[in-house]
Amino acid sequence: MGLCTTRMPADIWEARPGARDGADFSARQRLITRHLPQGAPTSPALANLAAARLDRRLSGLAAAAGAAYTRYADDLTFSADAPAMEKIGYVMARIRHITADEGFAVNEKKTRVLRKNTAQSVTGIIVNDRAGISRRQVRRLRAILHRAGSEGLPRQNRQNHPHFEAWVRGTIAYINMINPGQAKPLQEALASLG
């Protein structure tokens, strides 16, 4: 049990500034008892173990409906052509039933059906015909780089990002990882700034 969990020693909690005010009692209880740390390197493996049976059942449902199922952490995605879309009501009902049966809950606020004529975004990546980043994000970066040609890159930092140039370079590298064709003009514009 203790292999993937952690806990904060109570004396460390008590030594923090403002510890005597007692306002964070519930946070203290959560942190000083064994818990799974968020964002730990073990998190993806544990999520996959916890959802293994769910994945098998939802993959079977997708195959029966003529669709494909993928999951990234807690984001479930079903992809299908037009004929399978005729069964969308049935598939959505079965998804809710299966997830509840496996001890999970569907977040209805995040649930959406994206048809072919809309931008189909999965975890921030547009996946319609090929993977890419939203046009809006690419246009914003292109505008920053265009104006940087005459005004300089530091003057484009309108949100006061502490490491703006690194953010620009990192964002372009991220786009390149997703879609090199989308990133190429941005890389060239950045290189031309010198």
PDB file of N, CA and C in Angstrom, residues 20-58:
ATOM      1  N   ARG A  20      -0.606  27.799  13.031  1.00  0.00           N
ATOM      2  CA  ARG A  20      -1.377  27.823  14.272  1.00  0.00           C
ATOM      3  C   ARG A  20      -2.803  28.340  14.095  1.00  0.00           C
ATOM      4  N   ASP A  21      -3.149  28.846  12.899  1.00  0.00           N
ATOM      5  CA  ASP A  21      -4.488  29.409  12.730  1.00  0.00           C
ATOM      6  C   ASP A  21      -5.579  28.342  12.650  1.00  0.00           C
ATOM      7  N   GLY A  22      -5.241  27.105  12.339  1.00  0.00           N
ATOM      8  CA  GLY A  22      -6.200  26.006  12.313  1.00  0.00           C
ATOM      9  C   GLY A  22      -7.234  26.056  11.212  1.00  0.00           C
ATOM     10  N   ALA A  23      -7.082  26.990  10.277  1.00  0.00           N
ATOM     11  CA  ALA A  23      -8.093  27.151   9.227  1.00  0.00           C
ATOM     12  C   ALA A  23      -8.073  26.020   8.206  1.00  0.00           C
ATOM     13  N   ASP A  24      -6.958  25.335   8.064  1.00  0.00           N
ATOM     14  CA  ASP A  24      -6.822  24.308   7.028  1.00  0.00           C
ATOM     15  C   ASP A  24      -6.878  22.903   7.609  1.00  0.00           C
ATOM     16  N   PHE A  25      -7.779  22.655   8.542  1.00  0.00           N
ATOM     17  CA  PHE A  25      -7.840  21.353   9.198  1.00  0.00           C
ATOM     18  C   PHE A  25      -8.062  20.223   8.203  1.00  0.00           C
ATOM     19  N   SER A  26      -9.003  20.400   7.245  1.00  0.00           N
ATOM     20  CA  SER A  26      -9.287  19.319   6.291  1.00  0.00           C
ATOM     21  C   SER A  26      -8.095  19.079   5.372  1.00  0.00           C
ATOM     22  N   ALA A  27      -7.394  20.144   4.964  1.00  0.00           N
ATOM     23  CA  ALA A  27      -6.187  19.970   4.140  1.00  0.00           C
ATOM     24  C   ALA A  27      -5.116  19.227   4.931  1.00  0.00           C
ATOM     25  N   ARG A  28      -4.971  19.583   6.194  1.00  0.00           N
ATOM     26  CA  ARG A  28      -3.995  18.912   7.063  1.00  0.00           C
ATOM     27  C   ARG A  28      -4.292  17.418   7.134  1.00  0.00           C
ATOM     28  N   GLN A  29      -5.562  17.067   7.353  1.00  0.00           N
ATOM     29  CA  GLN A  29      -5.932  15.662   7.466  1.00  0.00           C
ATOM     30  C   GLN A  29      -5.633  14.899   6.184  1.00  0.00           C
ATOM     31  N   ARG A  30      -5.922  15.521   5.048  1.00  0.00           N
ATOM     32  CA  ARG A  30      -5.647  14.856   3.759  1.00  0.00           C
ATOM     33  C   ARG A  30      -4.155  14.637   3.557  1.00  0.00           C
ATOM     34  N   LEU A  31      -3.342  15.621   3.934  1.00  0.00           N
ATOM     35  CA  LEU A  31      -1.918  15.542   3.648  1.00  0.00           C
ATOM     36  C   LEU A  31      -1.127  14.692   4.637  1.00  0.00           C
ATOM     37  N   ILE A  32      -1.550  14.624   5.889  1.00  0.00           N
ATOM     38  CA  ILE A  32      -0.771  13.840   6.852  1.00  0.00           C
ATOM     39  C   ILE A  32      -1.166  12.368   6.865  1.00  0.00           C
ATOM     40  N   THR A  33      -2.255  12.010   6.165  1.00  0.00           N
ATOM     41  CA  THR A  33      -2.599  10.594   6.018  1.00  0.00           C
ATOM     42  C   THR A  33      -2.128  10.133   4.635  1.00  0.00           C
ATOM     43  N   ARG A  34      -1.922   8.837   4.486  1.00  0.00           N
ATOM     44  CA  ARG A  34      -1.430   8.294   3.208  1.00  0.00           C
ATOM     45  C   ARG A  34      -2.395   8.634   2.082  1.00  0.00           C
ATOM     46  N   HIS A  35      -1.841   9.117   0.961  1.00  0.00           N
ATOM     47  CA  HIS A  35      -2.648   9.493  -0.204  1.00  0.00           C
ATOM     48  C   HIS A  35      -1.798   9.354  -1.461  1.00  0.00           C
ATOM     49  N   LEU A  36      -2.469   9.301  -2.589  1.00  0.00           N
ATOM     50  CA  LEU A  36      -1.767   9.260  -3.872  1.00  0.00           C
ATOM     51  C   LEU A  36      -1.394  10.687  -4.258  1.00  0.00           C
ATOM     52  N   PRO A  37      -0.117  10.951  -4.513  1.00  0.00           N
ATOM     53  CA  PRO A  37       0.260  12.302  -4.912  1.00  0.00           C
ATOM     54  C   PRO A  37      -0.182  12.584  -6.348  1.00  0.00           C
ATOM     55  N   GLN A  38      -0.704  13.756  -6.573  1.00  0.00           N
ATOM     56  CA  GLN A  38      -1.155  14.132  -7.916  1.00  0.00           C
ATOM     57  C   GLN A  38       0.063  14.435  -8.782  1.00  0.00           C
ATOM     58  N   GLY A  39       0.061  13.917 -10.000  1.00  0.00           N
ATOM     59  CA  GLY A  39       1.143  14.191 -10.941  1.00  0.00           C
ATOM     60  C   GLY A  39       2.396  13.366 -10.731  1.00  0.00           C
ATOM     61  N   ALA A  40       2.331  12.346  -9.917  1.00  0.00           N
ATOM     62  CA  ALA A  40       3.500  11.489  -9.690  1.00  0.00           C
ATOM     63  C   ALA A  40       3.802  10.680 -10.946  1.00  0.00           C
ATOM     64  N   PRO A  41       5.045  10.248 -11.129  1.00  0.00           N
ATOM     65  CA  PRO A  41       5.393   9.432 -12.308  1.00  0.00           C
ATOM     66  C   PRO A  41       4.603   8.126 -12.380  1.00  0.00           C
ATOM     67  N   THR A  42       4.094   7.673 -11.247  1.00  0.00           N
ATOM     68  CA  THR A  42       3.312   6.437 -11.219  1.00  0.00           C
ATOM     69  C   THR A  42       1.859   6.650 -11.638  1.00  0.00           C
ATOM     70  N   SER A  43       1.405   7.907 -11.706  1.00  0.00           N
ATOM     71  CA  SER A  43      -0.010   8.190 -11.970  1.00  0.00           C
ATOM     72  C   SER A  43      -0.553   7.551 -13.246  1.00  0.00           C
ATOM     73  N   PRO A  44       0.133   7.666 -14.397  1.00  0.00           N
ATOM     74  CA  PRO A  44      -0.430   7.038 -15.606  1.00  0.00           C
ATOM     75  C   PRO A  44      -0.575   5.521 -15.475  1.00  0.00           C
ATOM     76  N   ALA A  45       0.406   4.868 -14.877  1.00  0.00           N
ATOM     77  CA  ALA A  45       0.329   3.410 -14.723  1.00  0.00           C
ATOM     78  C   ALA A  45      -0.802   3.029 -13.784  1.00  0.00           C
ATOM     79  N   LEU A  46      -0.969   3.772 -12.707  1.00  0.00           N
ATOM     80  CA  LEU A  46      -2.055   3.485 -11.775  1.00  0.00           C
ATOM     81  C   LEU A  46      -3.414   3.738 -12.422  1.00  0.00           C
ATOM     82  N   ALA A  47      -3.513   4.807 -13.202  1.00  0.00           N
ATOM     83  CA  ALA A  47      -4.768   5.091 -13.916  1.00  0.00           C
ATOM     84  C   ALA A  47      -5.089   3.956 -14.881  1.00  0.00           C
ATOM     85  N   ASN A  48      -4.071   3.458 -15.577  1.00  0.00           N
ATOM     86  CA  ASN A  48      -4.291   2.356 -16.513  1.00  0.00           C
ATOM     87  C   ASN A  48      -4.715   1.082 -15.789  1.00  0.00           C
ATOM     88  N   LEU A  49      -4.125   0.826 -14.639  1.00  0.00           N
ATOM     89  CA  LEU A  49      -4.537  -0.348 -13.856  1.00  0.00           C
ATOM     90  C   LEU A  49      -5.972  -0.198 -13.373  1.00  0.00           C
ATOM     91  N   ALA A  50      -6.304   0.985 -12.865  1.00  0.00           N
ATOM     92  CA  ALA A  50      -7.655   1.207 -12.340  1.00  0.00           C
ATOM     93  C   ALA A  50      -8.713   1.130 -13.430  1.00  0.00           C
ATOM     94  N   ALA A  51      -8.339   1.512 -14.653  1.00  0.00           N
ATOM     95  CA  ALA A  51      -9.320   1.571 -15.744  1.00  0.00           C
ATOM     96  C   ALA A  51      -9.210   0.410 -16.726  1.00  0.00           C
ATOM     97  N   ALA A  52      -8.429  -0.608 -16.415  1.00  0.00           N
ATOM     98  CA  ALA A  52      -8.212  -1.712 -17.365  1.00  0.00           C
ATOM     99  C   ALA A  52      -9.522  -2.402 -17.756  1.00  0.00           C
ATOM    100  N   ARG A  53     -10.338  -2.723 -16.804  1.00  0.00           N
ATOM    101  CA  ARG A  53     -11.605  -3.398 -17.107  1.00  0.00           C
ATOM    102  C   ARG A  53     -12.562  -2.447 -17.842  1.00  0.00           C
ATOM    103  N   LEU A  54     -12.596  -1.195 -17.400  1.00  0.00           N
ATOM    104  CA  LEU A  54     -13.403  -0.178 -18.087  1.00  0.00           C
ATOM    105  C   LEU A  54     -12.980  -0.081 -19.547  1.00  0.00           C
ATOM    106  N   ASP A  55     -11.670  -0.035 -19.792  1.00  0.00           N
ATOM    107  CA  ASP A  55     -11.160   0.052 -21.166  1.00  0.00           C
ATOM    108  C   ASP A  55     -11.605  -1.140 -22.007  1.00  0.00           C
ATOM    109  N   ARG A  56     -11.528  -2.344 -21.445  1.00  0.00           N
ATOM    110  CA  ARG A  56     -11.939  -3.536 -22.190  1.00  0.00           C
ATOM    111  C   ARG A  56     -13.423  -3.463 -22.560  1.00  0.00           C
ATOM    112  N   ARG A  57     -14.233  -3.053 -21.604  1.00  0.00           N
ATOM    113  CA  ARG A  57     -15.681  -2.994 -21.857  1.00  0.00           C
ATOM    114  C   ARG A  57     -16.033  -1.896 -22.867  1.00  0.00           C
ATOM    115  N   LEU A  58     -15.407  -0.737 -22.726  1.00  0.00           N
ATOM    116  CA  LEU A  58     -15.710   0.353 -23.663  1.00  0.00           C
ATOM    117  C   LEU A  58     -15.146   0.072 -25.057  1.00  0.00           C
TER     118      LEU A  58
END
